[in-house]
Amino acid sequence: MGGGNFTNGSTTQTNCFQTLNTIGVGMTRVNLYPQSYYANNAPTPERLDSMMLQSYQHGITPMILFEYYGSYEKNGQLLGNYDKWYSIGQAFADRFRPNGKWAQANGIQDWGVSIYTALNEPDVENLISKTDYHNALEGLADGVHSVDKSLKVNPGGFAKANSNSDYTLRGYGPAIADLYNSGKLDGIDLHTYYDIQYAPMKGTYKYSAQSNFDSVKRASGITADVNFYSTEFNFKKRLITEEEAAKGFFTAIWDNLGVVKNDGKTPATQFAFPWSLFNSATTDTYYGLSSSPDSWVPVTRGKTLENVIEKTKGMSFASLDPKKTGEYVLNGSSKKLWVWQNLDYWTNHPGTSYTINGLPNGTYKLEVIGWDGVRQTIAISGKTSYTINGLAVGETYMFLAYTK
């Protein structure tokens, strides 16, 4: 998990790095506007040098978003053709890939930027021609892959699957389906802002990240078994309390982390970034996760995020089943975790009890965790299964077993 943005390689946002360290996340989005990645008919990757060093020193791995909006054309700022974007991809990858030129110059090994993206939310304005959009992304992908074929290239995030149930992404999805199907693009980045009215969780699974991901692939003709990314997601604090938003946010975190591929069980999610770790809830009432504009003082949703990260540190997915049972299992760090999306339509067995099977040998403690933290601690000795009663339908639960 992670969060952004570090705009145009700014080195003045030390407090933002401190926020990421405090929360315990490991990635961030660096968003660059045209004047910061291309000038005088040439890419300008060196403008990121100082920020990259700062990021490395804080233990945060960046991914890059090259910003461009169709409305820029009115001011004479053109998107550019395949050749321009090939040169951008090649230059930035050559400089900032793991063990690339920048890393070598700074004596840094096995660290750098592995994910390069471009053109954020083109489906909102719908002003970039589909042909130009395709050619720019193909150029970026080919340029990056000319340096290292293992590096990943994606479009910037899409908004309209979530906000308007437009799974063609206003035509941008089908326009680049061939780039996915040929392996030039790695994954789909969907921005999912849940809302009790416009994108609800209650009574439907339609607005989930998993459902949107599957629908976009189907409607856009993407047959490749691509990965899933989310550079923006949150449960909107609109017409509800912060506590109600945190309850939905807990479900949203696991929804975005637990997206699966075409077989319904292989993890597809590469990263998930809540929006926004850096915005104050005072100025950004819908999405801000901190009560302070200068430091990390988490509101309830922020505390929910912290709790998930703390409890799952050192763990990885052992199984995922979001489309049927709504359950995930994770292992690691002498712990085993069961996650249950106990909402109608999010699980095929909503209810007030949950039976945990397969408790590891040596389990001595079981925690029942909700959006507001640990609700119950149960001593366990010599048991391989345990049933927890008194659960509420309509929210997500974590059941965490500790072993000796």
Coordinates of C-alpha atoms in Angstrom, one line a residue:
M1 CA 0.0 0.0 0.0
G2 CA 1.0 3.6 -0.3
G3 CA -0.2 7.1 -1.3
G4 CA 0.6 10.2 -3.2
N5 CA 1.2 12.7 -4.6
F6 CA 4.7 14.2 -4.8
T7 CA 4.1 16.7 -7.5
N8 CA 6.8 17.5 -10.0
G9 CA 9.5 16.0 -7.9
S10 CA 9.2 18.4 -5.0
T11 CA 11.7 18.0 -2.2
T12 CA 9.8 20.3 0.2
Q13 CA 7.3 17.6 1.3
T14 CA 9.5 16.0 4.0
N15 CA 6.4 15.8 6.3
C16 CA 4.7 13.7 3.6
F17 CA 7.5 11.2 3.7
Q18 CA 7.3 11.2 7.5
T19 CA 3.6 10.5 7.1
L20 CA 4.2 7.5 4.9
N21 CA 6.8 6.2 7.4
T22 CA 4.5 6.7 10.3
I23 CA 1.6 4.8 8.6
G24 CA 4.0 2.0 7.6
V25 CA 3.4 2.1 3.8
G26 CA 6.1 1.6 1.2
M27 CA 5.1 3.3 -2.0
T28 CA 4.1 6.6 -3.4
R29 CA 2.9 8.2 -6.6
V30 CA 5.1 10.9 -8.2
N31 CA 3.0 13.0 -10.6
L32 CA 4.8 15.1 -13.2
Y33 CA 3.2 17.8 -15.3
P34 CA 4.4 18.3 -18.9
Q35 CA 6.9 21.1 -18.1
S36 CA 8.6 18.8 -15.6
Y37 CA 9.1 15.8 -17.8
Y38 CA 9.6 17.3 -21.3
A39 CA 11.2 20.6 -22.3
N40 CA 12.9 21.9 -25.4
N41 CA 11.8 18.9 -27.4
A42 CA 13.5 16.4 -25.0
P43 CA 12.7 14.5 -21.8
T44 CA 14.0 15.9 -18.6
P45 CA 14.3 13.0 -16.1
E46 CA 17.2 14.6 -14.2
R47 CA 14.6 17.0 -12.6
L48 CA 13.6 14.1 -10.4
D49 CA 17.1 13.4 -9.1
S50 CA 16.9 15.1 -5.7
M51 CA 13.4 13.8 -4.9
M52 CA 14.5 10.3 -5.8
L53 CA 17.3 10.4 -3.3
Q54 CA 14.9 11.8 -0.7
S55 CA 12.5 8.9 -1.4
Y56 CA 15.3 6.3 -1.1
Q57 CA 16.5 7.8 2.2
H58 CA 12.9 7.4 3.6
G59 CA 12.5 3.9 2.3
I60 CA 9.7 4.8 0.0
T61 CA 9.5 3.4 -3.6
P62 CA 8.0 5.7 -6.2
M63 CA 5.9 5.0 -9.3
I64 CA 5.7 7.7 -11.9
L65 CA 2.6 9.3 -13.4
F66 CA 3.1 11.6 -16.4
E67 CA 0.2 14.0 -16.3
Y68 CA -1.6 15.4 -19.3
Y69 CA -5.2 16.5 -19.8
G70 CA -6.9 17.1 -23.1
S71 CA -7.8 20.7 -22.1
Y72 CA -4.1 21.6 -22.3
E73 CA -4.4 21.6 -26.1
K74 CA -6.4 24.8 -26.0
N75 CA -3.2 26.5 -24.6
G76 CA -1.1 25.0 -27.3
Q77 CA 0.3 22.2 -25.2
L78 CA 0.0 19.1 -27.4
L79 CA 0.0 15.6 -26.2
G80 CA 2.6 14.5 -28.8
N81 CA 3.1 11.5 -30.9
Y82 CA 4.5 8.0 -30.5
D83 CA 8.1 9.2 -30.9
K84 CA 7.8 11.8 -28.2
W85 CA 6.4 9.3 -25.7
Y86 CA 9.0 6.6 -26.7
S87 CA 11.7 9.1 -25.8
I88 CA 10.1 9.9 -22.5
G89 CA 9.7 6.3 -21.6
Q90 CA 13.2 5.4 -22.6
A91 CA 14.9 8.4 -20.8
F92 CA 13.1 7.9 -17.5
A93 CA 13.5 4.2 -17.4
D94 CA 17.2 4.4 -18.3
R95 CA 17.8 6.8 -15.5
F96 CA 15.5 5.5 -12.7
R97 CA 14.9 1.8 -13.2
P98 CA 16.4 -0.4 -10.4
N99 CA 20.2 -0.4 -11.0
G100 CA 19.8 2.3 -13.6
K101 CA 22.1 5.2 -14.3
W102 CA 20.9 7.3 -11.3
A103 CA 21.2 4.3 -8.9
Q104 CA 24.7 3.5 -10.2
A105 CA 25.8 7.1 -9.8
N106 CA 24.6 7.1 -6.2
G107 CA 25.9 3.7 -5.2
I108 CA 22.4 2.3 -4.8
Q109 CA 21.6 -1.3 -5.6
D110 CA 18.3 -3.0 -6.5
W111 CA 16.1 0.0 -5.9
G112 CA 14.3 2.3 -8.4
V113 CA 11.1 2.9 -10.4
S114 CA 9.5 -0.2 -11.9
I115 CA 6.1 1.3 -12.8
Y116 CA 5.6 4.1 -15.3
T117 CA 2.1 5.5 -16.1
A118 CA 0.6 8.3 -18.1
L119 CA -2.5 10.3 -18.7
N120 CA -4.6 10.4 -15.6
E121 CA -8.4 10.0 -15.8
P122 CA -8.7 10.7 -19.6
D123 CA -12.3 9.5 -19.4
V124 CA -13.3 12.5 -17.2
E125 CA -12.7 15.2 -19.8
N126 CA -12.9 12.9 -22.8
L127 CA -11.0 15.3 -24.9
I128 CA -7.9 13.3 -26.0
S129 CA -8.5 11.5 -29.3
K130 CA -8.5 7.8 -28.9
T131 CA -5.9 7.4 -31.6
D132 CA -3.5 9.9 -30.0
Y133 CA -4.1 8.3 -26.6
H134 CA -3.3 4.8 -28.0
N135 CA -0.1 6.0 -29.7
A136 CA 1.2 7.9 -26.7
L137 CA 0.8 4.9 -24.4
E138 CA 2.3 2.5 -27.0
G139 CA 5.3 4.9 -27.4
L140 CA 5.7 5.1 -23.6
A141 CA 5.5 1.3 -23.3
D142 CA 7.9 0.6 -26.1
G143 CA 10.4 3.2 -24.8
V144 CA 10.4 1.8 -21.3
H145 CA 10.7 -1.8 -22.5
S146 CA 13.6 -0.9 -24.8
V147 CA 15.5 -0.4 -21.6
D148 CA 14.1 -3.3 -19.6
K149 CA 11.3 -5.6 -20.6
S150 CA 10.5 -6.4 -16.9
L151 CA 9.4 -2.8 -16.2
K152 CA 5.7 -2.2 -16.0
V153 CA 3.7 0.4 -18.0
N154 CA 0.1 1.4 -17.4
P155 CA -2.4 4.0 -18.3
G156 CA -3.1 6.5 -15.6
G157 CA -6.2 5.7 -13.5
F158 CA -9.7 5.7 -14.9
A159 CA -12.8 7.2 -13.2
K160 CA -15.9 6.4 -15.2
A161 CA -16.3 2.7 -14.3
N162 CA -16.9 3.7 -10.7
S163 CA -18.7 7.1 -11.2
N164 CA -20.8 6.3 -14.3
S165 CA -20.8 2.5 -14.7
D166 CA -19.2 3.1 -18.1
Y167 CA -17.0 0.0 -18.5
T168 CA -15.6 1.1 -21.9
L169 CA -14.2 4.1 -20.0
R170 CA -15.8 6.4 -22.6
G171 CA -14.1 4.5 -25.3
Y172 CA -10.5 4.6 -23.9
G173 CA -10.7 1.0 -22.8
P174 CA -11.3 -0.5 -26.3
A175 CA -8.9 1.9 -27.8
I176 CA -6.0 0.4 -25.9
A177 CA -7.2 -3.2 -25.6
D178 CA -4.7 -4.4 -28.2
L179 CA -1.8 -3.0 -26.0
Y180 CA -3.1 -5.1 -23.1
N181 CA -3.6 -8.2 -25.2
S182 CA -0.1 -7.9 -26.7
G183 CA 1.5 -7.5 -23.3
K184 CA 2.7 -3.9 -23.7
L185 CA 0.5 -2.7 -20.8
D186 CA 0.5 -4.5 -17.5
G187 CA -2.7 -3.6 -15.7
I188 CA -5.8 -1.5 -15.2
D189 CA -5.8 1.3 -12.7
L190 CA -9.3 2.1 -11.4
H191 CA -10.2 5.0 -9.1
T192 CA -13.0 3.8 -6.8
Y193 CA -14.8 6.3 -4.6
Y194 CA -17.5 4.5 -2.8
D195 CA -20.5 6.6 -1.8
I196 CA -23.7 5.7 0.0
Q197 CA -25.8 7.1 -2.8
Y198 CA -23.9 7.0 -6.1
A199 CA -21.6 4.1 -5.6
P200 CA -23.0 2.2 -2.6
M201 CA -21.8 -1.0 -1.0
K202 CA -25.1 -1.8 0.6
G203 CA -27.4 -4.1 -1.3
T204 CA -25.1 -4.5 -4.3
Y205 CA -21.6 -5.7 -5.4
K206 CA -21.7 -3.7 -8.6
Y207 CA -19.5 -0.8 -7.4
S208 CA -16.8 -3.0 -6.0
A209 CA -13.3 -2.8 -7.4
Q210 CA -13.5 -6.5 -8.4
S211 CA -16.8 -6.1 -10.2
N212 CA -15.6 -2.9 -12.0
F213 CA -12.3 -4.6 -13.0
D214 CA -14.1 -7.6 -14.5
S215 CA -16.6 -5.4 -16.3
V216 CA -14.0 -3.2 -17.8
K217 CA -12.1 -6.1 -19.2
R218 CA -15.3 -7.6 -20.6
A219 CA -16.7 -4.4 -22.2
S220 CA -13.3 -3.2 -23.5
G221 CA -12.2 -6.5 -25.2
I222 CA -9.3 -7.0 -22.9
T223 CA -8.6 -10.8 -23.0
A224 CA -5.2 -10.8 -21.4
D225 CA -5.1 -11.8 -17.7
V226 CA -3.9 -8.3 -16.6
N227 CA -3.1 -7.0 -13.2
F228 CA -5.0 -4.6 -11.1
Y229 CA -3.8 -1.2 -9.7
S230 CA -5.5 1.5 -7.7
T231 CA -3.8 4.9 -7.3
E232 CA -6.9 6.4 -5.7
F233 CA -9.7 4.9 -3.6
N234 CA -11.7 6.0 -0.5
F235 CA -15.1 5.8 1.1
K236 CA -16.6 9.2 0.7
K237 CA -17.6 11.1 3.9
R238 CA -20.8 12.4 2.3
L239 CA -24.1 12.4 4.1
I240 CA -22.6 10.1 6.7
T241 CA -20.4 10.4 9.8
E242 CA -16.7 9.8 9.9
E243 CA -17.3 6.5 11.7
E244 CA -19.7 5.3 9.0
A245 CA -17.2 6.2 6.4
A246 CA -14.5 4.3 8.3
K247 CA -16.8 1.2 8.3
G248 CA -17.1 1.4 4.5
F249 CA -13.4 2.2 4.1
F250 CA -12.5 -1.0 6.0
T251 CA -14.4 -3.0 3.3
A252 CA -12.9 -0.8 0.6
I253 CA -9.3 -1.5 1.7
W254 CA -9.8 -5.3 1.4
D255 CA -11.8 -4.9 -1.8
N256 CA -8.9 -3.1 -3.5
L257 CA -6.2 -5.3 -2.0
G258 CA -8.0 -8.6 -2.8
V259 CA -8.8 -8.2 -6.5
V260 CA -8.3 -11.5 -8.4
K261 CA -7.4 -12.5 -12.0
N262 CA -9.6 -14.4 -14.5
D263 CA -9.4 -17.7 -12.6
G264 CA -11.1 -16.1 -9.5
K265 CA -8.3 -16.9 -7.1
T266 CA -4.9 -15.6 -8.3
P267 CA -4.0 -12.2 -6.8
A268 CA -4.3 -9.4 -9.4
T269 CA -3.6 -6.3 -7.1
Q270 CA -0.1 -4.9 -7.4
F271 CA -0.7 -1.9 -5.1
A272 CA -3.6 0.1 -3.6
F273 CA -3.3 3.8 -2.7
P274 CA -6.0 5.4 -0.5
W275 CA -6.7 9.0 -1.4
S276 CA -5.7 11.1 0.4
L277 CA -3.1 10.5 3.0
F278 CA -1.7 14.1 2.6
N279 CA -5.0 16.1 2.6
S280 CA -6.5 17.5 5.8
A281 CA -10.1 16.6 6.6
T282 CA -10.6 20.2 7.3
T283 CA -10.0 21.3 3.7
D284 CA -10.9 18.0 2.0
T285 CA -14.0 16.9 3.9
Y286 CA -14.8 14.0 1.6
Y287 CA -11.4 12.3 1.4
G288 CA -8.9 13.8 3.9
L289 CA -7.6 11.1 6.2
S290 CA -5.7 13.4 8.7
S291 CA -7.0 16.1 10.9
S292 CA -3.8 18.1 10.5
P293 CA -2.5 19.7 7.2
D294 CA 1.1 19.5 8.4
S295 CA 1.5 16.1 10.0
W296 CA -0.2 12.7 10.3
V297 CA -3.0 13.0 12.9
P298 CA -5.4 10.4 11.6
V299 CA -9.2 10.7 11.5
T300 CA -11.1 7.5 12.1
R301 CA -10.5 6.3 8.5
G302 CA -6.8 6.9 8.9
K303 CA -6.8 4.9 12.1
T304 CA -8.6 2.1 10.3
L305 CA -5.9 2.1 7.6
E306 CA -3.1 2.1 10.2
N307 CA -4.7 -0.8 12.0
V308 CA -4.9 -2.9 8.8
I309 CA -1.3 -2.2 8.0
E310 CA -0.1 -2.9 11.5
K311 CA -2.0 -6.2 11.9
T312 CA -0.9 -7.5 8.4
K313 CA 2.7 -6.5 8.6
G314 CA 4.8 -9.4 7.2
M315 CA 1.8 -11.3 5.8
S316 CA 0.8 -12.3 2.3
F317 CA -2.2 -13.8 0.7
A318 CA -2.6 -17.6 0.9
S319 CA -6.1 -17.6 -0.7
L320 CA -8.6 -15.2 -2.1
D321 CA -12.3 -15.6 -3.0
P322 CA -13.9 -12.2 -3.4
K323 CA -16.5 -13.4 -5.9
K324 CA -18.1 -16.2 -3.8
T325 CA -17.4 -16.4 -0.1
G326 CA -16.0 -12.9 0.2
E327 CA -13.1 -14.4 2.2
Y328 CA -9.3 -13.9 2.2
V329 CA -6.7 -15.8 4.1
L330 CA -3.2 -14.5 4.8
N331 CA -0.1 -16.0 6.5
G332 CA 3.2 -14.8 7.8
S333 CA 5.1 -13.4 10.9
S334 CA 3.8 -16.2 13.2
K335 CA 0.2 -15.2 12.4
K336 CA -2.7 -16.3 10.3
L337 CA -5.5 -14.0 9.2
W338 CA -9.0 -14.6 7.9
V339 CA -10.9 -11.6 6.3
W340 CA -14.6 -11.8 5.7
Q341 CA -16.6 -9.3 3.7
N342 CA -19.8 -9.9 5.7
L343 CA -22.1 -7.8 3.5
D344 CA -25.1 -9.0 1.4
Y345 CA -23.9 -9.7 -2.2
W346 CA -20.3 -9.5 -1.1
T347 CA -20.4 -13.0 0.4
N348 CA -22.6 -16.0 -0.4
H349 CA -23.1 -16.7 3.3
P350 CA -23.8 -13.4 5.2
G351 CA -24.6 -14.0 8.9
T352 CA -23.9 -13.4 12.5
S353 CA -21.4 -16.2 13.1
Y354 CA -18.1 -17.3 11.5
T355 CA -16.3 -20.5 11.9
I356 CA -12.5 -20.4 11.6
N357 CA -11.1 -23.7 10.4
G358 CA -7.4 -24.5 10.2
L359 CA -6.0 -22.7 13.3
P360 CA -2.3 -23.3 13.2
N361 CA -0.6 -25.5 15.8
G362 CA 0.5 -23.3 18.7
T363 CA -2.3 -20.8 18.3
Y364 CA -2.7 -19.1 21.7
K365 CA -4.7 -16.0 20.9
L366 CA -7.4 -14.9 18.4
E367 CA -8.4 -11.3 17.8
V368 CA -11.7 -10.2 16.3
I369 CA -11.1 -7.0 14.5
G370 CA -13.5 -4.5 13.0
W371 CA -13.1 -1.1 11.4
D372 CA -12.7 0.4 14.9
G373 CA -10.0 -2.0 16.0
V374 CA -9.8 -5.1 18.2
R375 CA -13.2 -5.9 19.5
Q376 CA -12.5 -9.2 21.2
T377 CA -9.5 -11.2 22.3
I378 CA -10.0 -14.9 22.8
A379 CA -7.5 -17.3 24.5
I380 CA -7.0 -20.4 22.3
S381 CA -5.3 -23.6 23.4
G382 CA -5.2 -26.8 21.4
K383 CA -8.0 -26.0 19.0
T384 CA -8.1 -26.3 15.3
S385 CA -11.4 -24.5 14.8
Y386 CA -13.4 -21.9 16.6
T387 CA -16.8 -20.3 16.0
I388 CA -17.4 -16.6 16.7
N389 CA -20.9 -15.4 17.3
G390 CA -22.7 -12.1 17.6
L391 CA -21.3 -10.6 14.4
A392 CA -23.1 -7.9 12.5
V393 CA -24.1 -8.3 8.8
G394 CA -23.1 -5.3 6.7
E395 CA -19.5 -4.9 7.7
T396 CA -16.0 -6.5 7.2
Y397 CA -14.2 -8.5 9.9
M398 CA -10.6 -9.7 10.4
F399 CA -9.9 -12.7 12.6
L400 CA -6.2 -12.8 13.5
A401 CA -4.6 -15.9 15.1
Y402 CA -1.2 -15.6 16.9
T403 CA 1.0 -18.6 17.1
K404 CA 4.0 -19.3 19.4

